[in-house]
PDB file of C-alpha atoms in Angstrom:
ATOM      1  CA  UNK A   1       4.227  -6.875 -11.939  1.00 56.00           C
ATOM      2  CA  UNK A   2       7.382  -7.331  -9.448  1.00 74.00           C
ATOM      3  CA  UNK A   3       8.314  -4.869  -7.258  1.00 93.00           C
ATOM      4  CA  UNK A   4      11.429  -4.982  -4.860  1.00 95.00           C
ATOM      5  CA  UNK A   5      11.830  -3.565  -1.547  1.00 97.00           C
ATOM      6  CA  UNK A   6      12.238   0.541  -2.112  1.00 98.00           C
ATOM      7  CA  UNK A   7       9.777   0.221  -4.362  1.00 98.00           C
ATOM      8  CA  UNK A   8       7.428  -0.949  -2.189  1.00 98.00           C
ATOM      9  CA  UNK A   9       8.176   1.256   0.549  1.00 98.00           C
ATOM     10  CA  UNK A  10       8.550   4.573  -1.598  1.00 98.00           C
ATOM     11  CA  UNK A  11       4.544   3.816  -2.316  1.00 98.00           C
ATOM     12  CA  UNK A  12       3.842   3.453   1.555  1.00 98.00           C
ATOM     13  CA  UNK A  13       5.841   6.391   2.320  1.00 98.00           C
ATOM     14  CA  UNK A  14       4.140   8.331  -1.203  1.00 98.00           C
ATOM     15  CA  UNK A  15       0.338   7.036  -0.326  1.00 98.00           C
ATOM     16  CA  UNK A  16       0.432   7.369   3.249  1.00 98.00           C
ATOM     17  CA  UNK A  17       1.505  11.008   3.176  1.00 98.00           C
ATOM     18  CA  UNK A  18      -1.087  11.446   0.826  1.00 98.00           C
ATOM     19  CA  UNK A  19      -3.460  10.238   3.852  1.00 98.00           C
ATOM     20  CA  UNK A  20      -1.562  13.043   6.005  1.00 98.00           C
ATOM     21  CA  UNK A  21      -2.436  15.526   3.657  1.00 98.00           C
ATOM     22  CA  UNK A  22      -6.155  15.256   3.668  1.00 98.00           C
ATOM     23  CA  UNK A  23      -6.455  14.258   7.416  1.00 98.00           C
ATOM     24  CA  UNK A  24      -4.545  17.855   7.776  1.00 98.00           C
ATOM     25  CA  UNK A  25      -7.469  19.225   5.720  1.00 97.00           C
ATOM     26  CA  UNK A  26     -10.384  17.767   5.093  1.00 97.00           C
ATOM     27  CA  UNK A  27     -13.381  17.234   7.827  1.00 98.00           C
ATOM     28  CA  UNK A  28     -12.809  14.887  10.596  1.00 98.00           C
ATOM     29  CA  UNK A  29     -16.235  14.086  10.911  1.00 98.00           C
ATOM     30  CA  UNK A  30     -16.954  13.026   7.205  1.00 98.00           C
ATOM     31  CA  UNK A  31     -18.363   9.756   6.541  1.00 98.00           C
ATOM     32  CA  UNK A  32     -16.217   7.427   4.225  1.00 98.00           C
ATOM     33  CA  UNK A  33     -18.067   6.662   1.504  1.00 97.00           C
ATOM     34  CA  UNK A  34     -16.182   3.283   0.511  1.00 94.00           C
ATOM     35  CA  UNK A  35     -16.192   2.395   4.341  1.00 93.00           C
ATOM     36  CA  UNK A  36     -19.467   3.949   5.550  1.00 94.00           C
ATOM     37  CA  UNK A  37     -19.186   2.923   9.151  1.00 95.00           C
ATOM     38  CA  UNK A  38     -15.902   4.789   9.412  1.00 97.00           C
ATOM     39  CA  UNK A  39     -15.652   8.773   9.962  1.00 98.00           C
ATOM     40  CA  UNK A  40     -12.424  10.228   7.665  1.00 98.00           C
ATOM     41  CA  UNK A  41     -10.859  10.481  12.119  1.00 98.00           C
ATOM     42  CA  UNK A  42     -11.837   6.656  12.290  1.00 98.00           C
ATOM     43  CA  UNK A  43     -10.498   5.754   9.318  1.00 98.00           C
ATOM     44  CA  UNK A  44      -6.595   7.871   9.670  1.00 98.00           C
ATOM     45  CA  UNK A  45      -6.429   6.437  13.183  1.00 98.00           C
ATOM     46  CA  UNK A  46      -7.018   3.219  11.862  1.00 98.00           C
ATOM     47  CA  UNK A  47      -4.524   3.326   9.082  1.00 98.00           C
ATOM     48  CA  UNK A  48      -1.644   4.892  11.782  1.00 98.00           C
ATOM     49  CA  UNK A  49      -2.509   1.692  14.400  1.00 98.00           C
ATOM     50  CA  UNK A  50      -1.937  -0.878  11.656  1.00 98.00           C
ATOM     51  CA  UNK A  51       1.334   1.177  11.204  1.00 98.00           C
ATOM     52  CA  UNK A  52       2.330   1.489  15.166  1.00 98.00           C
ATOM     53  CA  UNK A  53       1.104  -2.543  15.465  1.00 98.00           C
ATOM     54  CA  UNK A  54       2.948  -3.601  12.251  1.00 98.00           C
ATOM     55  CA  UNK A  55       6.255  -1.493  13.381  1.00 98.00           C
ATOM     56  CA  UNK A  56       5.896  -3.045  17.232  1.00 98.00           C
ATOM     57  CA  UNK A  57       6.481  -6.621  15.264  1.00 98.00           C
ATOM     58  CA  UNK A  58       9.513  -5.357  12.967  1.00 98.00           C
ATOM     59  CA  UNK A  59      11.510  -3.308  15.340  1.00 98.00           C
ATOM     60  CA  UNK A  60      11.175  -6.680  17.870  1.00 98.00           C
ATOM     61  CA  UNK A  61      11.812  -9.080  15.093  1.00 98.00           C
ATOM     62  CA  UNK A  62       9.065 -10.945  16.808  1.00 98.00           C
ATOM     63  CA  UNK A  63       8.584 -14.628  16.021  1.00 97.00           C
ATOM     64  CA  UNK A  64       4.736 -14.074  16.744  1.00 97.00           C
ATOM     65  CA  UNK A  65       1.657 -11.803  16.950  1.00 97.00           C
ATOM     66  CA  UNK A  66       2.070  -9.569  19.419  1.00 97.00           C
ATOM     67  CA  UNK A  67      -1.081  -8.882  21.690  1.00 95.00           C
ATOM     68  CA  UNK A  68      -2.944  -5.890  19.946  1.00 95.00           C
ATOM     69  CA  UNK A  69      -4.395  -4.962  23.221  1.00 94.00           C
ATOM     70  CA  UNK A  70      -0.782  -3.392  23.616  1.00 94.00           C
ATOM     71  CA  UNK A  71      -0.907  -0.692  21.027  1.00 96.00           C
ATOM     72  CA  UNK A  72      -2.219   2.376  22.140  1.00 93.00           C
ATOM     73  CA  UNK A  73      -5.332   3.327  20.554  1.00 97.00           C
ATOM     74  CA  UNK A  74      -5.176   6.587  18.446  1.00 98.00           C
ATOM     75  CA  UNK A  75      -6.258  10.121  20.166  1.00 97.00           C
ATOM     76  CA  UNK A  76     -10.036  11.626  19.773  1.00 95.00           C
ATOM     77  CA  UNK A  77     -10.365  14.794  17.086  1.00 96.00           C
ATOM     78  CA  UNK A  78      -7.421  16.729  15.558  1.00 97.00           C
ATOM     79  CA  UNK A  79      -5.083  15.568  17.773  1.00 98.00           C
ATOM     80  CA  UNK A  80      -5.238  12.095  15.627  1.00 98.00           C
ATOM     81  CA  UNK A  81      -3.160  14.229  12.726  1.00 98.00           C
ATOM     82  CA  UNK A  82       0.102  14.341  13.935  1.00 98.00           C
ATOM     83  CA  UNK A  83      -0.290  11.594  16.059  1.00 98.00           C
ATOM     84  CA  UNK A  84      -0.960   9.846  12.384  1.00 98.00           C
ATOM     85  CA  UNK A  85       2.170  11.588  11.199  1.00 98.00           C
ATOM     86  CA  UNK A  86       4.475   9.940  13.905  1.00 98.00           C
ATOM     87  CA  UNK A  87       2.978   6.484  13.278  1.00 98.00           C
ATOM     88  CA  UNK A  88       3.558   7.104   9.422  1.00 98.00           C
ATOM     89  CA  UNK A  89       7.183   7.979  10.121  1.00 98.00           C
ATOM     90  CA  UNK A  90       7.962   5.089  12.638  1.00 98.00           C
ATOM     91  CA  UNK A  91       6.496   2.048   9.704  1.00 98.00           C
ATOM     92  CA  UNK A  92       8.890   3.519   7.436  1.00 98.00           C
ATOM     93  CA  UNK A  93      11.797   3.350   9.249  1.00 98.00           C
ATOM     94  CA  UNK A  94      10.948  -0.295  10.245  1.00 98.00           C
ATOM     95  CA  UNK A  95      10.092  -1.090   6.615  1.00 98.00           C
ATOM     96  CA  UNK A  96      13.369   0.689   5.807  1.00 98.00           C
ATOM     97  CA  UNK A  97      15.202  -1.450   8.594  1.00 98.00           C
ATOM     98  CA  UNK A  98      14.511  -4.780   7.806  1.00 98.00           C
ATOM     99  CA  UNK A  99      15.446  -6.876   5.418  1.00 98.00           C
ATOM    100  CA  UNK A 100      13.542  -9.025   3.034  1.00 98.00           C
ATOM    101  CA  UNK A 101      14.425 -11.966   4.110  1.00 98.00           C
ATOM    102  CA  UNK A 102      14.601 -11.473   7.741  1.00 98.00           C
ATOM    103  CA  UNK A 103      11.976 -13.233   9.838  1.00 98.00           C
ATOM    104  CA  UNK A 104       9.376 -11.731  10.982  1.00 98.00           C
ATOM    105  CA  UNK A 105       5.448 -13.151  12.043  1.00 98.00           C
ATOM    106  CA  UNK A 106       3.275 -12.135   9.249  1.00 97.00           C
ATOM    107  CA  UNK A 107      -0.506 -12.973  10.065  1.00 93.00           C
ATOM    108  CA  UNK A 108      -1.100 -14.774   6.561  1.00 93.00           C
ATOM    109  CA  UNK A 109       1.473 -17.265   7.888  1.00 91.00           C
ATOM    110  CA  UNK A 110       4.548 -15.822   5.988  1.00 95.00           C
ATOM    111  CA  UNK A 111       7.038 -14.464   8.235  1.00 97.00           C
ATOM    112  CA  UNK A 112       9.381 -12.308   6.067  1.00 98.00           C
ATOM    113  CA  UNK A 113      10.081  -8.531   5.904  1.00 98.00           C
ATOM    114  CA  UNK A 114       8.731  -9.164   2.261  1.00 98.00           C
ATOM    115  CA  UNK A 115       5.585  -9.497   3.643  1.00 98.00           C
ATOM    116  CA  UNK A 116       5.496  -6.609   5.302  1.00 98.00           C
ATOM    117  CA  UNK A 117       6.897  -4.498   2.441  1.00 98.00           C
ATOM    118  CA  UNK A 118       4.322  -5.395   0.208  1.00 98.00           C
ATOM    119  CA  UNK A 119       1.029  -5.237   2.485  1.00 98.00           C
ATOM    120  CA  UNK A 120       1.999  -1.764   4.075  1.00 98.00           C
ATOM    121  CA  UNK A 121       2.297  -0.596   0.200  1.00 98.00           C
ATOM    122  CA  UNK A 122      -0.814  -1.978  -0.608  1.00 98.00           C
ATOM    123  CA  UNK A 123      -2.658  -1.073   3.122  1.00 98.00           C
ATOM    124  CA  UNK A 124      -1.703   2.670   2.472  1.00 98.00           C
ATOM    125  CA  UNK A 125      -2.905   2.741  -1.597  1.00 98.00           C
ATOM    126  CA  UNK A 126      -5.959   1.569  -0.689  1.00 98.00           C
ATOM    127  CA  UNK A 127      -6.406   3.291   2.166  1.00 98.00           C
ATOM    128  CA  UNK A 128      -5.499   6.722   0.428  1.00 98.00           C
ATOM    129  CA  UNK A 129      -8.155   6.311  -2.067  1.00 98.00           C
ATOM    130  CA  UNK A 130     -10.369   5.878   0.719  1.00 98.00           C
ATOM    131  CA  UNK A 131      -9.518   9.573   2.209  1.00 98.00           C
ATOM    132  CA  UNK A 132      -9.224  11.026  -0.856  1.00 98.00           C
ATOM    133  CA  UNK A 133     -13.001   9.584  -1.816  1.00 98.00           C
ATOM    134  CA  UNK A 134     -13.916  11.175   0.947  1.00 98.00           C
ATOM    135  CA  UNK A 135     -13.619  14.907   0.169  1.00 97.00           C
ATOM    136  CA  UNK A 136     -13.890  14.502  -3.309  1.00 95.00           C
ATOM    137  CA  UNK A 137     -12.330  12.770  -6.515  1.00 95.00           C
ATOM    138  CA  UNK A 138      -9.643  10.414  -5.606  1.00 97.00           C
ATOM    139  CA  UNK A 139      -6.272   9.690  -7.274  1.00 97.00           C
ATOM    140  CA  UNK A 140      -6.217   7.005  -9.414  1.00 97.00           C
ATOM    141  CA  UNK A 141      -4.090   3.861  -9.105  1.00 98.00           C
ATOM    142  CA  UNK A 142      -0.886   3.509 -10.799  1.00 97.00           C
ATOM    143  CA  UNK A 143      -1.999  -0.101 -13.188  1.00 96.00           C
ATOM    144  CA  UNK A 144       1.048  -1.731 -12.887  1.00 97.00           C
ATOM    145  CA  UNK A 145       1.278  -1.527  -8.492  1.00 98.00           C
ATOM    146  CA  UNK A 146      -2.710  -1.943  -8.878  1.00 98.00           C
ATOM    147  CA  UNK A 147      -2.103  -5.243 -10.510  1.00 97.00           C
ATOM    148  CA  UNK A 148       0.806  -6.162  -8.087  1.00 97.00           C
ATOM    149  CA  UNK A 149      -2.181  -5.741  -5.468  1.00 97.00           C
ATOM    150  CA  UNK A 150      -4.568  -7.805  -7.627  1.00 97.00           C
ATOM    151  CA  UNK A 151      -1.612 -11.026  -7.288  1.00 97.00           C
ATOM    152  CA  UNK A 152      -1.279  -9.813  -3.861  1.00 97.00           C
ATOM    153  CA  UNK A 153      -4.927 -10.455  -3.215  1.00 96.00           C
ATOM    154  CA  UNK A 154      -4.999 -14.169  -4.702  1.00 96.00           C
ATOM    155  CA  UNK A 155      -1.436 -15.046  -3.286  1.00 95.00           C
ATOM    156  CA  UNK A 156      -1.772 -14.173   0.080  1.00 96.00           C
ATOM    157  CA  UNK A 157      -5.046 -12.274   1.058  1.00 95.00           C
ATOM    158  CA  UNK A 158      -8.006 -14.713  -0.361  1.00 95.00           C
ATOM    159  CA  UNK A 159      -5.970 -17.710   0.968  1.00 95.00           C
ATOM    160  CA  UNK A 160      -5.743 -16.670   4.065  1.00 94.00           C
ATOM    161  CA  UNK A 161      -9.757 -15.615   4.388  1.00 93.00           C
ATOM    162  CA  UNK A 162     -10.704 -18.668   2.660  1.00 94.00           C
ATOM    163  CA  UNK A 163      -8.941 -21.033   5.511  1.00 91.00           C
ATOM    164  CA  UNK A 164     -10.469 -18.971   8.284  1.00 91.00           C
ATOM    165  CA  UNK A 165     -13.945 -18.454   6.567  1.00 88.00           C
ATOM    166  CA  UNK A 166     -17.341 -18.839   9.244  1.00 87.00           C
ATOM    167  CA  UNK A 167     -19.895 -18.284   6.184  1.00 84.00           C
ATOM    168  CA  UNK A 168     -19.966 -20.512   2.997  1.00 88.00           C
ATOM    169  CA  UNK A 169     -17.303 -20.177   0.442  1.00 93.00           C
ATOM    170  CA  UNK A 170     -17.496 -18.907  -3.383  1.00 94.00           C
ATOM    171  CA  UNK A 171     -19.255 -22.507  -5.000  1.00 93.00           C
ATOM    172  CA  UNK A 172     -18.205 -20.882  -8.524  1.00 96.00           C
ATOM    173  CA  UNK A 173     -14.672 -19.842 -10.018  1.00 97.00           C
ATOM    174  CA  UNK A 174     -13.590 -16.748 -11.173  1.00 98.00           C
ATOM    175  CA  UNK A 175     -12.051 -15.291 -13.888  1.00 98.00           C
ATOM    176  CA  UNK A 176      -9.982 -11.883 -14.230  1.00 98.00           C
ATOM    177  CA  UNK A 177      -8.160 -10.220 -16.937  1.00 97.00           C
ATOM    178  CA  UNK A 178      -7.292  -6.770 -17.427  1.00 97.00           C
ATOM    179  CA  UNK A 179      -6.917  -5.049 -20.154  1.00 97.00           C
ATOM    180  CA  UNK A 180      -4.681  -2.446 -19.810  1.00 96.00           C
ATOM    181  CA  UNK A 181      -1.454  -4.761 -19.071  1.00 95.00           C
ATOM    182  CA  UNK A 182      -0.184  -8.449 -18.678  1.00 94.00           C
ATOM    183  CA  UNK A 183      -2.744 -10.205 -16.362  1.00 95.00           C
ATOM    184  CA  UNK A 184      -5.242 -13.256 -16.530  1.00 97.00           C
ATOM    185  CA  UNK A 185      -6.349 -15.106 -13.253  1.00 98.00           C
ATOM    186  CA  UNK A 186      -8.470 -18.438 -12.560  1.00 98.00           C
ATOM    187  CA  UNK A 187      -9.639 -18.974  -8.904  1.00 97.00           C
ATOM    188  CA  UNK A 188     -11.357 -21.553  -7.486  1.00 97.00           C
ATOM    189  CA  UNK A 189     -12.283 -23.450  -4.079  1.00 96.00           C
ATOM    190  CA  UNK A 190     -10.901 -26.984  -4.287  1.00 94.00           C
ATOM    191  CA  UNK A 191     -11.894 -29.122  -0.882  1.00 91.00           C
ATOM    192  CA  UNK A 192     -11.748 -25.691   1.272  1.00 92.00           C
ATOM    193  CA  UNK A 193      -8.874 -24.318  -0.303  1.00 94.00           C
ATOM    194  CA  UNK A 194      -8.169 -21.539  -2.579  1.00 96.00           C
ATOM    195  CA  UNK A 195      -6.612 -22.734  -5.696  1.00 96.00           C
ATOM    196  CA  UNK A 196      -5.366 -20.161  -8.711  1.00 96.00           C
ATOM    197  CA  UNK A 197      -3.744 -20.161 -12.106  1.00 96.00           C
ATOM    198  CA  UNK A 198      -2.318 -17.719 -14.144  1.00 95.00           C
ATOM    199  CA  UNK A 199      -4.302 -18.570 -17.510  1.00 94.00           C
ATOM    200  CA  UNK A 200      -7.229 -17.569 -19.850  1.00 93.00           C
ATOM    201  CA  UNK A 201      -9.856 -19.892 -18.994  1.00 92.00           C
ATOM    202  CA  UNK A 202     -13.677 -19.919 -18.684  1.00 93.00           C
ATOM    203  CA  UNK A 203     -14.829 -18.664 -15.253  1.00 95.00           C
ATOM    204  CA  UNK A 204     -18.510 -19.078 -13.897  1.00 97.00           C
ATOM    205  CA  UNK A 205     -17.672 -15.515 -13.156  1.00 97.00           C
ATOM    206  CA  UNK A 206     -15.892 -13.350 -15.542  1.00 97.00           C
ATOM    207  CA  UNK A 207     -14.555  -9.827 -15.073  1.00 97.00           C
ATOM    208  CA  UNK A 208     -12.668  -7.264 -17.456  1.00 97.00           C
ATOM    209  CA  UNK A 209     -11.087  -3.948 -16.394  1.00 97.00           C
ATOM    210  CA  UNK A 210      -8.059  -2.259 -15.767  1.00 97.00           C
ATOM    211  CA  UNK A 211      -5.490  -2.996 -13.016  1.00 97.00           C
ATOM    212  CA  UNK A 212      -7.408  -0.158 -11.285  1.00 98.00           C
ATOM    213  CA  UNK A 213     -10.819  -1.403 -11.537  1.00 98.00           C
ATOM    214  CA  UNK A 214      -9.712  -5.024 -10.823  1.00 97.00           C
ATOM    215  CA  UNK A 215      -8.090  -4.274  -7.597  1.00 97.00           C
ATOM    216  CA  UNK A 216     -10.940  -1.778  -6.559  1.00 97.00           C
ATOM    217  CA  UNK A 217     -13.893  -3.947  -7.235  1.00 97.00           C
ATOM    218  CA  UNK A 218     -11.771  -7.147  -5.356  1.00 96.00           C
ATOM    219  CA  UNK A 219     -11.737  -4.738  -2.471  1.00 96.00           C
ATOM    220  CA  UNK A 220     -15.215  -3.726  -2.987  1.00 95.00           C
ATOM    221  CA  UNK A 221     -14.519  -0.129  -3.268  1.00 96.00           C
ATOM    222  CA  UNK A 222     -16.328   0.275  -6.694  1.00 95.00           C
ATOM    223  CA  UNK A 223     -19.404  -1.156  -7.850  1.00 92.00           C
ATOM    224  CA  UNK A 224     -19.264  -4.099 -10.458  1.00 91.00           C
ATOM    225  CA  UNK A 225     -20.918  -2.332 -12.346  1.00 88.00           C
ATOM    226  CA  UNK A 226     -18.187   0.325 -13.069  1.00 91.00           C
ATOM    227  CA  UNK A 227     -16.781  -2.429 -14.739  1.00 94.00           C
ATOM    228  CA  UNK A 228     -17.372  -5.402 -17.483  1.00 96.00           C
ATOM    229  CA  UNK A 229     -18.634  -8.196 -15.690  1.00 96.00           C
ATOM    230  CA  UNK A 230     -19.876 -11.477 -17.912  1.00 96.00           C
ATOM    231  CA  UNK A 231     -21.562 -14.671 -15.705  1.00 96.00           C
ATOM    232  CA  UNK A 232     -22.957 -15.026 -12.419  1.00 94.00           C
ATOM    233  CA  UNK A 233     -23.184 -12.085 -10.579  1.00 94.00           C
ATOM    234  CA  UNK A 234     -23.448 -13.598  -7.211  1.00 94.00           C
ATOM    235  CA  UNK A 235     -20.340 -15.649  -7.378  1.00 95.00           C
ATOM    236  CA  UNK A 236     -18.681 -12.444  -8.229  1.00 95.00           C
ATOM    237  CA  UNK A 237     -20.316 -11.061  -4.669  1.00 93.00           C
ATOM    238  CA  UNK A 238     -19.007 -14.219  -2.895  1.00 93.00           C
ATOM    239  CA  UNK A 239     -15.477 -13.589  -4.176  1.00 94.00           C
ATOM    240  CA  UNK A 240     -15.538 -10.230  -3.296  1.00 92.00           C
ATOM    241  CA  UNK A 241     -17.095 -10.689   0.488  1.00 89.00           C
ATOM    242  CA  UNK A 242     -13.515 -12.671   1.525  1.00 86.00           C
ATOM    243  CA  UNK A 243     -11.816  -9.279   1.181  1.00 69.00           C
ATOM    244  CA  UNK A 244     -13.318  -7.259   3.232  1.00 64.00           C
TER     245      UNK A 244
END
């Protein structure tokens, strides 16, 4: 589950045209089923602001978060398509410009161009099965870079919620392991922090799916049901409330 740099930004550039696609098609207006409080216009001009923001912090190199007050909002109706398309364009070529290693302020408190790489892969995957959901079947998720966003979630994402959590935190631990590749994961809260192995162990919680299903039920986009779940369903929900 390691991917390096073009990798990563081949799937932003791959997913978020994908957005393009049915933003140049499908109806504005539609409600997002995975997102209900977004419309399909809310949701593309929220995918091409994370883009403008996140390129506004690579092309200045800057050292820290930039005031978001400063990136234009996106337009109203079908003028939000090709401004999407011109926001899409501009994160590559910042992905594309930067290297790895280079500093950068990353708001999970790691401030590398890796960083970036990986979360504007993983931003646009998700967020392309959210469009496509909303005018009909979506694409699946490649297992492997579904995975990748499964470690991404534990390594980065749930760390970061967990230390800036208002409501309580999970009180149980929680087991995944899919079963259609290499991947086994034990989380737990240890005195407010978010602790994880790599290891088949006993959760309070345990879940069983593909790379797919794992990453989609994480980020609540499918129902737990869709998928085996074995223990305590509500410290499943608790888990899955820190990534949203």
């Amino acid at each position: 589950m390691s991917f390096d740099t073009d990798a990563y930004v081949a799937v932003t550039a791959r997913e978020g045209a994908a957005v393009a696609r049915v933003a140049a098609t499908g109806d504005l207006d539609a409600t997002v089923p995975s997102c209900p409080r977004w419309s399909l216009q809310k949701l593309v001009g929220h995918l091409g602001w994370v883009y403008n923001w996140v390129s506004e912090h690579i092309e200045q190199r800057s050292a820290t978060m930039l005031n978001r007050d400063d990136v234009p909002r996106p337009p109203q109706g079908e003028a939000v398509v090709d401004w999407y398309g011109e926001a899409h364009g501009r994160v590559l070529d910042a992905l594309r410009d930067i290297d790895p290693a280079e500093e950068v302020w990353g708001f999970a408190g790691i401030n590398t161009g890796a960083f970036w790489h990986q979360r504007m892969a993983h931003e646009s995957l998700i967020h392309r099965w959210d469009a496509e959901n909303t005018v009909g079947e979506p694409g699946g998720l490649d297992s492997e870079l579904a995975a990748d966003g499964v470690d991404e979630l534990i390594d980065v994402i749930l760390p970061f919620q967990v230390g800036i959590a208002i409501d309580p935190l999970p009180e149980g631990s929680l087991h995944l392991h899919r079963t259609d590749g290499e991947g086994e994961w034990l989380c737990r809260i240890h005195r407010g922090r978010l602790e994880a192995e790599r290891i088949h162990a006993r959760g309070d919680v345990a879940v069983r799916g593909t790379g797919e299903q794992l990453d989609l039920v994480l980020w609540r986009r499918i129902d737990p049901g869709d998928v085996e779940v074995f223990g305590d369903v509500d410290v499943l929900a608790a888990w899955t409330a820190l990534g949203r």
